[in-house]
Amino acid sequence: MWLSAAGGCSRSEPGRTGYPARMTENPHVSGSYWLQTAHGPDRATLADDIEVDVAVIGAGVAGLSTAWELARAGRRVALLEAERVAAGVTGHTTAKLTALHTLIYDKLRRTRGPEGARLYARSQSEAIERAAQTAQELGVDCDWERRSAYTYACDPGRTDELRAEAVAAREAGLPASFVTETGLPFPVAGAVKVTGQAQFHPRKYLLALADDLVARGGQVYEHTTVVGLEEGEPCRLTTDAGARVTARDVVVATHYPVFDRALLFTRLSPRRELVVAGTIGADRDPDGMYITPDEGTRSVRTAPHGEDRLLIVTGEHFTPGTGDTRSRFQHLSDWAAEHFPDVTLTHAWATQDNDPTDTVPLVGPMHPGAHHTYVATGFGGWGLSGGMMAGRLLTAQITGEECAWSELYDPRRLRSTVREAPSFLKHQAQVARHFVGDRLRPPPPVEALPPGEGAVVRADGDRLAVYRDEAGHLHALSPRCTHMGCLVAFNAAECAWECPCHGSRFDTDGKVVQGPATRPLEQRDI
């Protein structure tokens, strides 16, 4: 019971990621372990106009992998990041490298056919081996470990589903089997096991990739927000500081596309998940990477931590801007303490993913008329193997090479979108409910807002997004998300305004923490 209802927010440092340093009152509990244990160099902000072969927007795993692969292929590359390299979603991942993505292969063989499932397994598996080869070539000490991956269930009613998944994964080419024994300290009804997968320290790996990109002539810029895209031959980008980038090709790898010429937002559903971590004895290591779709998802893995192991537990997924995040942290920490009684929890953070309505990520040309603009998004919680796969796929497309799985991931696909119409319609109904319903809900008066809390309130006859700090001072903003106008909601555990429609996030001063929004919430007087 270490997570308490914190009465205030820990403000982020200027120039950092915008994620709060602490989400709890416990002074021994801090943020992302990956960010704290791998400090990259500060990189320049783009101030002058430049011209390159390819401009890549977003320096997470997908953007970095793409830029690095292109530089290896001899292209002049500029990588543009709004905050810090590998410090956004990638810096808050669980860091499992596996082709076993919960329960996907049985669904793929039904919706994409056996060949589609095989291509998915092959593309993800080759991405893992590419990472292993790269880490060895660059001599990166990134805590690389081979582990088996498991999708498990405790409910005996799901064993048939797990058996079907094991068969489908094996037919797709993975070394998969159905098992009833795992290394978890509690019994399971069954599990899909895939051997030969991997886990690592993602930030150590990606910072080394960024260094090698620069060594190959690539340019890397931080605190450089791209706000304009002009497609053509060449393409032109504009930054918030007014600098212009001229490039033959542009890749948008911002997790959620900041430029969406094909209305991809209608096919992406944002999902936020929480992470808690702490030390356990090495003899308590469950020796594997585990996930279950039950209980709001529970994911378990460990990492080297001196003579001990760091236990990392993820779960409690929810739509940004909905519900009580503090209680969700409490539920997750309680689950970790119940199943691993001797754990000493030391870290808490959160991450965000985008689920595509038809299961498969969207990687390739940005829209039907695109000739020199590309996108990588919709990794559905598996962005490490997916981002590395995207780097190789986009490099092949830009350099004119063949790639066997280009069609599988093509964002312009329509057949699978029609087949997955129920998921598409469900997502659109949810967005509509927030867009309309949140405006109909009567807001509380600003006087009811306690210190350390935020809410969309009524003040002077208007709706305002107001945060009252610990000193009692009010910070007022427009509640309309600058992406498409949905009303934001306050996440007290992370001290952020969140859009429930498409997942944009802002700090208490309105600054963009996470896209697709590129403009801050407007300041208001109160």
PDB file of N, CA, C and O in Angstrom, residues 20 52 64 94 116 139 142 203 249 263 275 280 355 367 384 450 478:
ATOM      1  N   PRO A  20       6.076  14.039 -15.040  1.00  0.00           N
ATOM      2  CA  PRO A  20       6.442  14.413 -13.686  1.00  0.00           C
ATOM      3  C   PRO A  20       7.505  13.497 -13.118  1.00  0.00           C
ATOM      4  O   PRO A  20       7.575  12.323 -13.464  1.00  0.00           O
ATOM      5  N   VAL A  52      18.301  18.231 -46.716  1.00  0.00           N
ATOM      6  CA  VAL A  52      18.761  16.852 -46.564  1.00  0.00           C
ATOM      7  C   VAL A  52      18.005  15.963 -47.544  1.00  0.00           C
ATOM      8  O   VAL A  52      17.061  16.406 -48.207  1.00  0.00           O
ATOM      9  N   LEU A  64      14.214   6.848 -34.724  1.00  0.00           N
ATOM     10  CA  LEU A  64      15.654   6.601 -34.645  1.00  0.00           C
ATOM     11  C   LEU A  64      16.067   5.435 -35.531  1.00  0.00           C
ATOM     12  O   LEU A  64      17.084   5.503 -36.245  1.00  0.00           O
ATOM     13  N   THR A  94       7.957  -0.881 -21.446  1.00  0.00           N
ATOM     14  CA  THR A  94       8.313  -2.034 -20.622  1.00  0.00           C
ATOM     15  C   THR A  94       9.571  -2.699 -21.156  1.00  0.00           C
ATOM     16  O   THR A  94      10.232  -3.442 -20.446  1.00  0.00           O
ATOM     17  N   GLY A 116      -0.526 -13.755 -44.205  1.00  0.00           N
ATOM     18  CA  GLY A 116      -0.417 -12.520 -43.453  1.00  0.00           C
ATOM     19  C   GLY A 116       0.156 -12.752 -42.069  1.00  0.00           C
ATOM     20  O   GLY A 116       0.985 -11.981 -41.582  1.00  0.00           O
ATOM     21  N   GLY A 139      28.760  -2.489 -29.946  1.00  0.00           N
ATOM     22  CA  GLY A 139      29.324  -2.716 -28.628  1.00  0.00           C
ATOM     23  C   GLY A 139      28.525  -2.055 -27.522  1.00  0.00           C
ATOM     24  O   GLY A 139      29.095  -1.515 -26.567  1.00  0.00           O
ATOM     25  N   CYS A 142      23.670  -2.840 -23.173  1.00  0.00           N
ATOM     26  CA  CYS A 142      22.264  -2.471 -22.971  1.00  0.00           C
ATOM     27  C   CYS A 142      21.487  -3.567 -22.252  1.00  0.00           C
ATOM     28  O   CYS A 142      20.281  -3.712 -22.461  1.00  0.00           O
ATOM     29  N   ARG A 203      16.790   2.634 -23.693  1.00  0.00           N
ATOM     30  CA  ARG A 203      17.420   3.943 -23.857  1.00  0.00           C
ATOM     31  C   ARG A 203      18.921   3.825 -24.087  1.00  0.00           C
ATOM     32  O   ARG A 203      19.491   4.569 -24.892  1.00  0.00           O
ATOM     33  N   ASP A 249      12.315  13.329 -49.023  1.00  0.00           N
ATOM     34  CA  ASP A 249      11.356  12.454 -48.365  1.00  0.00           C
ATOM     35  C   ASP A 249      11.192  12.856 -46.908  1.00  0.00           C
ATOM     36  O   ASP A 249      12.144  13.330 -46.272  1.00  0.00           O
ATOM     37  N   LEU A 263      -6.555  10.924 -42.448  1.00  0.00           N
ATOM     38  CA  LEU A 263      -7.514  10.731 -41.355  1.00  0.00           C
ATOM     39  C   LEU A 263      -7.236   9.442 -40.583  1.00  0.00           C
ATOM     40  O   LEU A 263      -8.146   8.702 -40.203  1.00  0.00           O
ATOM     41  N   VAL A 275       2.958   1.727 -14.958  1.00  0.00           N
ATOM     42  CA  VAL A 275       4.083   0.836 -14.691  1.00  0.00           C
ATOM     43  C   VAL A 275       4.564   1.058 -13.264  1.00  0.00           C
ATOM     44  O   VAL A 275       4.708   2.201 -12.833  1.00  0.00           O
ATOM     45  N   ILE A 280      13.647  -7.288  -6.450  1.00  0.00           N
ATOM     46  CA  ILE A 280      13.383  -8.596  -5.856  1.00  0.00           C
ATOM     47  C   ILE A 280      14.705  -9.357  -5.866  1.00  0.00           C
ATOM     48  O   ILE A 280      15.634  -9.025  -6.607  1.00  0.00           O
ATOM     49  N   ASP A 355      -3.753   1.881 -30.468  1.00  0.00           N
ATOM     50  CA  ASP A 355      -4.206   0.610 -31.012  1.00  0.00           C
ATOM     51  C   ASP A 355      -4.885   0.837 -32.361  1.00  0.00           C
ATOM     52  O   ASP A 355      -5.847   1.607 -32.450  1.00  0.00           O
ATOM     53  N   HIS A 367      -0.617   8.626 -47.326  1.00  0.00           N
ATOM     54  CA  HIS A 367      -1.983   8.648 -47.850  1.00  0.00           C
ATOM     55  C   HIS A 367      -1.948   8.182 -49.303  1.00  0.00           C
ATOM     56  O   HIS A 367      -0.865   8.031 -49.894  1.00  0.00           O
ATOM     57  N   LEU A 384       8.571  -1.513 -29.715  1.00  0.00           N
ATOM     58  CA  LEU A 384      10.006  -1.751 -29.872  1.00  0.00           C
ATOM     59  C   LEU A 384      10.288  -2.626 -31.081  1.00  0.00           C
ATOM     60  O   LEU A 384      11.014  -2.220 -31.994  1.00  0.00           O
ATOM     61  N   PRO A 450      -9.928  21.883  -4.903  1.00  0.00           N
ATOM     62  CA  PRO A 450      -8.963  21.935  -3.806  1.00  0.00           C
ATOM     63  C   PRO A 450      -7.537  22.121  -4.323  1.00  0.00           C
ATOM     64  O   PRO A 450      -7.265  21.905  -5.513  1.00  0.00           O
ATOM     65  N   SER A 478      -7.666  27.252 -21.803  1.00  0.00           N
ATOM     66  CA  SER A 478      -8.811  26.799 -22.589  1.00  0.00           C
ATOM     67  C   SER A 478      -8.904  25.292 -22.457  1.00  0.00           C
ATOM     68  O   SER A 478      -7.895  24.588 -22.541  1.00  0.00           O
TER      69      SER A 478
END
